Tab-separated table of C-alpha atoms and ligand atoms in Angstrom:
chain	number	residue	atom	x	y	z
P	71	MET	CA	15.898	3.297	-10.248
P	72	SER	CA	15.857	-0.319	-10.092
P	73	LEU	CA	13.164	-2.715	-10.099
P	74	PRO	CA	12.931	-5.932	-8.247
P	75	LYS	CA	11.091	-7.218	-11.732
P	76	ASP	CA	12.117	-11.306	-10.153
P	77	LEU	CA	10.255	-10.675	-7.255
P	78	TYR	CA	6.559	-10.359	-6.841
P	79	VAL	CA	5.784	-7.810	-5.136
P	80	GLY	CA	1.582	-6.565	-4.735
P	81	PHE	CA	1.169	-3.140	-5.692
P	82	THR	CA	3.860	-2.609	-7.741
P	83	GLY	CA	4.872	-2.104	-11.539
P	84	SER	CA	0.668	-0.512	-12.458
P	85	PRO	CA	0.795	0.583	-16.865
P	86	LEU	CA	-0.708	3.893	-15.564
P	87	ASP	CA	1.403	6.886	-17.011
P	88	ARG	CA	0.530	9.588	-15.297
P	89	ALA	CA	0.305	12.383	-17.919
P	90	GLU	CA	1.210	14.306	-15.051
P	91	PRO	CA	1.485	18.135	-16.978
P	92	VAL	CA	-2.191	17.413	-18.415
P	93	ARG	CA	-2.805	18.219	-14.115
P	94	HIS	CA	-2.060	21.192	-15.144
P	95	ASP	CA	-2.443	21.964	-18.380
P	96	PRO	CA	-6.776	22.459	-18.103
P	97	GLU	CA	-7.625	22.602	-22.501
P	98	ALA	CA	-5.464	19.612	-22.579
P	99	LEU	CA	-7.726	17.938	-18.951
P	100	ARG	CA	-11.197	18.412	-21.312
P	101	ALA	CA	-9.424	16.904	-24.361
P	102	LEU	CA	-9.084	13.383	-22.360
P	103	ALA	CA	-11.995	14.384	-20.764
P	104	THR	CA	-13.750	14.435	-24.041
P	105	ASP	CA	-12.044	12.079	-26.191
P	106	PRO	CA	-15.106	8.946	-26.269
P	107	ALA	CA	-12.414	6.430	-25.962
P	108	ALA	CA	-12.096	7.682	-21.709
P	109	LEU	CA	-12.834	4.973	-19.048
P	110	LEU	CA	-13.681	5.669	-15.964
P	111	LEU	CA	-13.175	3.656	-12.287
P	112	GLU	CA	-15.977	2.614	-10.542
P	113	MET	CA	-15.521	2.528	-7.462
P	114	PRO	CA	-19.166	2.112	-5.147
P	115	ASP	CA	-17.151	1.470	-1.490
P	116	TYR	CA	-13.666	0.997	-2.806
P	117	LEU	CA	-13.781	-2.749	-3.540
P	118	PRO	CA	-12.185	-2.746	-7.178
P	119	PRO	CA	-14.647	-3.256	-10.299
P	120	THR	CA	-12.280	-6.854	-12.209
P	121	GLU	CA	-13.911	-9.561	-14.816
P	122	ASN	CA	-11.431	-11.747	-15.681
P	123	CYS	CA	-8.501	-11.521	-13.704
P	124	ALA	CA	-8.367	-7.955	-14.521
P	125	LEU	CA	-10.145	-4.470	-13.229
P	126	ALA	CA	-13.193	-3.672	-15.980
P	127	TRP	CA	-13.309	0.018	-16.303
P	128	ALA	CA	-16.493	1.663	-17.724
P	129	PRO	CA	-17.335	4.501	-20.483
P	130	PHE	CA	-16.502	7.402	-19.363
P	131	THR	CA	-19.310	10.184	-19.406
P	132	PRO	CA	-16.870	13.537	-18.578
P	133	LEU	CA	-18.030	15.431	-14.691
P	134	PRO	CA	-17.883	18.057	-12.699
P	135	ALA	CA	-13.838	19.082	-11.568
P	136	GLU	CA	-14.982	18.614	-8.082
P	137	GLU	CA	-14.810	14.827	-9.578
P	138	THR	CA	-13.306	14.300	-11.764
P	139	LEU	CA	-9.820	12.359	-10.414
P	140	LEU	CA	-8.118	11.998	-14.020
P	141	LEU	CA	-5.814	8.040	-12.759
P	142	GLY	CA	-3.753	9.206	-16.652
P	143	LEU	CA	-3.194	7.100	-19.507
P	144	ILE	CA	-2.869	3.203	-20.707
P	145	ASP	CA	-1.979	2.922	-24.101
P	146	ASN	CA	-2.794	6.402	-24.983
P	147	ILE	CA	-6.560	5.683	-23.079
P	148	PRO	CA	-7.698	8.175	-20.851
P	149	ARG	CA	-8.336	6.860	-17.204
P	150	PHE	CA	-10.664	8.687	-14.761
P	151	ALA	CA	-12.412	8.294	-11.288
P	152	ARG	CA	-14.778	10.013	-9.574
P	153	ILE	CA	-14.392	12.250	-6.120
P	154	ASP	CA	-16.750	11.257	-3.842
P	155	PRO	CA	-15.989	12.844	-1.267
P	156	GLN	CA	-18.715	11.557	0.414
P	157	ALA	CA	-18.009	7.483	-0.285
P	158	VAL	CA	-17.333	5.760	3.003
P	159	ALA	CA	-14.962	2.209	1.995
P	160	ALA	CA	-17.469	-0.676	3.177
P	161	LYS	CA	-15.669	-3.572	5.733
P	162	ARG	CA	-15.716	-6.126	3.550
P	163	TRP	CA	-11.830	-7.166	4.359
P	164	ALA	CA	-12.794	-10.725	3.067
P	165	GLU	CA	-14.344	-9.685	0.205
P	166	LEU	CA	-11.930	-7.184	-0.634
P	167	MET	CA	-8.953	-9.833	-0.245
P	168	THR	CA	-9.860	-12.166	-2.561
P	169	LEU	CA	-11.084	-9.451	-5.584
P	170	LEU	CA	-6.907	-7.975	-4.706
P	171	ASP	CA	-5.665	-12.046	-4.751
P	172	SER	CA	-7.544	-12.254	-8.513
P	173	LEU	CA	-5.594	-9.998	-10.266
P	174	SER	CA	-1.849	-8.797	-11.231
P	175	PRO	CA	0.539	-6.987	-9.186
P	176	GLY	CA	0.147	-3.800	-12.055
P	177	GLU	CA	-3.890	-3.706	-11.895
P	178	ALA	CA	-4.039	-3.674	-7.902
P	179	GLY	CA	-0.754	-0.827	-8.905
P	180	ILE	CA	-3.754	1.351	-10.703
P	181	TYR	CA	-6.546	0.114	-7.445
P	182	ALA	CA	-4.030	1.647	-5.402
P	183	ALA	CA	-3.083	4.365	-6.805
P	184	ALA	CA	-6.649	5.372	-7.233
P	185	ARG	CA	-8.387	4.171	-3.820
P	186	SER	CA	-5.537	6.153	-2.167
P	187	VAL	CA	-5.832	9.585	-4.002
P	188	LEU	CA	-10.033	9.008	-3.490
P	189	ASP	CA	-9.905	8.439	0.197
P	190	TRP	CA	-7.790	10.633	0.259
P	191	HIS	CA	-10.037	13.516	-0.065
P	192	ALA	CA	-13.080	12.333	1.013
P	193	ARG	CA	-11.041	12.912	4.376
P	194	HIS	CA	-9.361	16.371	3.423
P	195	ARG	CA	-11.913	18.190	2.564
P	196	PHE	CA	-10.730	20.577	5.004
P	197	CYS	CA	-7.761	23.388	4.952
P	198	ALA	CA	-5.527	22.524	7.920
P	199	ASN	CA	-4.337	25.835	7.158
P	200	CYS	CA	-7.074	28.007	8.319
P	201	GLY	CA	-9.959	25.724	8.659
P	202	ALA	CA	-11.699	26.683	5.610
P	203	LYS	CA	-13.535	24.031	3.511
P	204	THR	CA	-10.808	22.697	-0.155
P	205	ALA	CA	-11.216	21.799	-3.276
P	206	PRO	CA	-9.999	19.505	-5.586
P	207	HIS	CA	-8.015	20.750	-7.377
P	208	HIS	CA	-4.713	20.020	-10.227
P	209	ALA	CA	-7.622	16.870	-11.952
P	210	GLY	CA	-7.763	15.713	-8.794
P	211	TRP	CA	-3.972	14.862	-7.343
P	212	ALA	CA	-4.082	18.369	-4.836
P	213	ARG	CA	-6.802	19.945	-2.630
P	214	LEU	CA	-7.070	24.170	-3.293
P	215	CYS	CA	-7.971	26.380	-0.178
P	216	PRO	CA	-9.797	29.067	-1.923
P	217	ALA	CA	-9.258	31.519	1.430
P	218	CYS	CA	-5.709	31.413	2.077
P	219	GLY	CA	-4.776	29.690	-1.393
P	220	THR	CA	-2.686	26.676	0.779
P	221	GLU	CA	-1.843	24.062	-1.963
P	222	HIS	CA	-2.468	20.010	-0.534
P	223	TYR	CA	-1.690	17.286	-1.973
P	224	PRO	CA	-1.933	13.609	-1.242
P	225	ARG	CA	0.400	11.691	1.760
P	226	THR	CA	2.389	9.142	2.081
P	227	ASP	CA	3.140	7.486	5.227
P	228	PRO	CA	6.165	4.898	5.508
P	229	VAL	CA	5.978	2.291	6.990
P	230	VAL	CA	9.273	-0.459	7.965
P	231	ILE	CA	8.642	-3.659	7.444
P	232	MET	CA	10.694	-5.692	8.297
P	233	LEU	CA	12.785	-9.110	9.490
P	234	ALA	CA	15.186	-9.718	11.600
P	235	GLU	CA	17.675	-12.964	10.925
P	236	TYR	CA	19.509	-14.440	13.652
P	237	GLU	CA	21.798	-18.084	13.214
P	238	GLY	CA	19.925	-18.660	10.107
P	239	ARG	CA	16.158	-17.980	11.833
P	240	VAL	CA	14.020	-15.016	11.190
P	241	LEU	CA	11.487	-13.305	13.559
P	242	VAL	CA	7.802	-13.513	12.923
P	243	GLY	CA	5.432	-11.829	15.484
P	244	ARG	CA	1.467	-11.438	15.637
P	245	GLN	CA	-0.931	-8.873	16.743
P	246	ALA	CA	-4.559	-10.001	18.203
P	247	ALA	CA	-5.779	-8.809	15.529
P	248	PHE	CA	-4.472	-11.253	13.467
P	249	ALA	CA	-6.546	-14.953	11.373
P	250	PRO	CA	-5.529	-17.477	13.838
P	251	GLY	CA	-2.313	-18.921	13.178
P	252	ARG	CA	-1.206	-16.280	10.480
P	253	TYR	CA	2.416	-14.652	12.490
P	254	SER	CA	4.189	-11.916	9.875
P	255	ALA	CA	7.295	-9.552	9.372
P	256	LEU	CA	7.219	-7.213	12.380
P	257	ALA	CA	7.048	-3.298	11.492
P	258	GLY	CA	6.069	0.410	12.582
P	259	PHE	CA	5.238	3.847	11.004
P	260	VAL	CA	8.929	5.887	10.043
P	261	GLU	CA	8.569	8.587	12.796
P	262	VAL	CA	9.573	11.751	12.099
P	263	GLY	CA	13.855	12.950	11.839
P	264	GLU	CA	14.084	9.275	11.880
P	265	SER	CA	15.857	7.374	8.248
P	266	ILE	CA	14.578	3.471	7.768
P	267	GLU	CA	17.352	2.187	9.486
P	268	GLU	CA	16.781	3.485	12.954
P	269	ALA	CA	12.924	3.288	12.432
P	270	VAL	CA	13.458	-0.423	11.400
P	271	ALA	CA	16.283	-1.263	15.139
P	272	ARG	CA	13.335	1.050	16.468
P	273	GLU	CA	11.225	-1.317	16.147
P	274	LEU	CA	12.364	-4.496	16.399
P	275	HIS	CA	13.680	-3.391	20.144
P	276	GLU	CA	10.436	-1.841	21.494
P	277	GLU	CA	9.038	-4.438	19.689
P	278	ALA	CA	10.346	-7.917	20.206
P	279	GLY	CA	13.725	-6.514	22.546
P	280	VAL	CA	15.856	-7.776	19.642
P	281	VAL	CA	19.529	-5.367	18.841
P	282	ALA	CA	20.080	-4.902	14.916
P	283	THR	CA	23.195	-4.640	13.694
P	284	SER	CA	23.135	-3.848	10.121
P	285	VAL	CA	19.590	-3.451	7.609
P	286	ARG	CA	19.854	-4.394	4.931
P	287	TYR	CA	16.871	-2.611	2.451
P	288	ILE	CA	14.755	-4.849	-0.356
P	289	ALA	CA	11.530	-3.046	-1.550
P	290	SER	CA	8.837	-0.621	-1.027
P	291	GLN	CA	5.131	-1.004	-1.536
P	292	PRO	CA	2.534	1.595	-1.567
P	293	TRP	CA	-0.593	0.355	0.146
P	294	PRO	CA	-3.581	2.137	-0.134
P	295	PHE	CA	-4.644	1.050	3.337
P	296	PRO	CA	-5.002	4.346	3.095
P	297	SER	CA	-1.803	5.492	1.832
P	298	GLN	CA	0.711	4.170	3.139
P	299	LEU	CA	4.405	3.836	1.811
P	300	MET	CA	5.975	0.287	3.453
P	301	VAL	CA	10.043	-0.312	3.366
P	302	ALA	CA	10.231	-3.577	3.699
P	303	CYS	CA	13.953	-4.337	5.503
P	304	ILE	CA	16.255	-7.726	6.509
P	305	ALA	CA	18.049	-6.743	9.522
P	306	THR	CA	20.724	-9.113	11.560
P	307	VAL	CA	20.291	-8.686	14.207
P	308	ALA	CA	22.981	-9.317	17.907
P	309	ASP	CA	21.635	-12.483	19.569
P	310	ASP	CA	18.340	-14.310	19.767
P	311	ALA	CA	16.137	-13.364	23.378
P	312	ILE	CA	13.092	-12.719	22.384
P	313	THR	CA	11.352	-9.703	24.748
P	314	LEU	CA	7.807	-9.083	23.718
P	315	ASP	CA	5.711	-6.775	23.980
P	316	LEU	CA	2.469	-7.167	24.735
P	317	THR	CA	0.933	-4.170	23.851
P	318	GLU	CA	2.036	-4.593	20.845
P	319	LEU	CA	2.424	-8.586	19.907
P	320	GLU	CA	0.082	-11.541	21.263
P	321	ASP	CA	4.219	-13.537	19.404
P	322	ALA	CA	6.549	-14.339	17.928
P	323	LYS	CA	9.303	-16.371	17.276
P	324	TRP	CA	12.461	-17.552	15.716
P	325	VAL	CA	11.344	-19.502	11.941
P	326	GLU	CA	13.584	-21.148	10.218
P	327	ARG	CA	14.037	-21.981	7.001
P	328	ALA	CA	11.866	-25.410	6.158
P	329	GLU	CA	8.774	-23.783	8.783
P	330	VAL	CA	8.587	-20.938	5.569
P	331	GLU	CA	8.315	-22.988	3.372
P	332	ALA	CA	5.958	-24.247	4.342
P	333	ALA	CA	4.443	-21.480	5.709
P	334	LEU	CA	5.180	-19.687	2.212
P	335	ARG	CA	3.382	-23.192	0.460
P	336	GLY	CA	0.116	-23.103	2.910
P	337	ASP	CA	1.367	-26.790	4.225
P	338	GLU	CA	-1.671	-27.485	6.372
P	339	ASP	CA	0.897	-28.055	9.509
P	340	ALA	CA	3.290	-25.789	8.445
P	341	VAL	CA	3.835	-24.011	12.243
P	342	PHE	CA	2.150	-20.162	10.961
P	343	GLY	CA	0.637	-19.503	8.288
P	344	ALA	CA	2.394	-16.396	6.056
P	345	PRO	CA	0.767	-13.312	5.184
P	346	PRO	CA	-1.173	-13.611	2.047
P	347	ARG	CA	0.764	-13.071	-1.281
P	348	TYR	CA	0.527	-9.388	-2.432
P	349	ALA	CA	1.126	-8.303	1.326
P	350	ILE	CA	5.112	-7.483	1.077
P	351	ALA	CA	5.619	-8.627	4.447
P	352	ASN	CA	5.029	-12.248	2.006
P	353	SER	CA	7.347	-10.985	-0.598
P	354	LEU	CA	10.112	-10.048	2.210
P	355	PHE	CA	10.040	-13.708	3.296
P	356	ASN	CA	10.150	-14.928	-0.179
P	357	ALA	CA	13.075	-11.950	-0.689
P	358	TRP	CA	14.800	-14.531	2.810
P	359	LEU	CA	15.010	-17.454	0.762
P	360	ALA	CA	16.517	-16.364	-2.201
P	361	GLY	CA	19.050	-14.963	-0.536
P	362	ARG	CA	19.036	-11.495	-0.147
I	699	ZN	ZN1	-7.141	27.404	3.606
């Protein structure tokens, strides 16, 4: 496994030891839950509690099994979160973005794992097989249906995010919902029966009418809103003619190296506003500038 250590990728590098065997060992789980040093990540509204640019942990006291999520261990200290099926994410996106900006990628990675699993519990309370009510299982890393015995696991949905590249320029696009001036890499969900490369080529063609001739993988990132795996790629394309799908994008344009550099610096006269640092689109621009 090679991690892109020279590339900043938000939500990666979590220090969590996920202690997977403990999920299947009730005695070992009880020992961790009654460890006086155990800590709790309390996330009312799914906002990360922070202090001095790090996650703020609270003392942990054992919870009922159906509320217990064992995140894992950090420095051999057990870390838990509380499952609340009634939880609803606060619609305070700007506040969340500011909190994420204050965290290191690894600390944000702990938050990403916790948020995705807690949110999955809240949205998957019933069995997809028979419709009965399910309950948390395996220390919060699964749900079990008491009626038909099916185990359900948190899912991750792959999304490709890519820069098309043509003769020293890259293609950026903006959705109508973006902040004014913001442009980013194009992106879309990988469909059933597709490879990553095929999804990149299809999305580029659907959204911007460009034809990929080669696709190279750069890096990936868990994205906890609610549970995507972002797969970042750069694709060389056959020419620079754009045919925009206006149902997906409001605009798309080719930008040069100096224009990307200015956007990443946040220059006031930059021709576009770059995505935030913890978004892999930002890492993708940096990877392209570094010649990956
Ligand atoms: Zn069932």
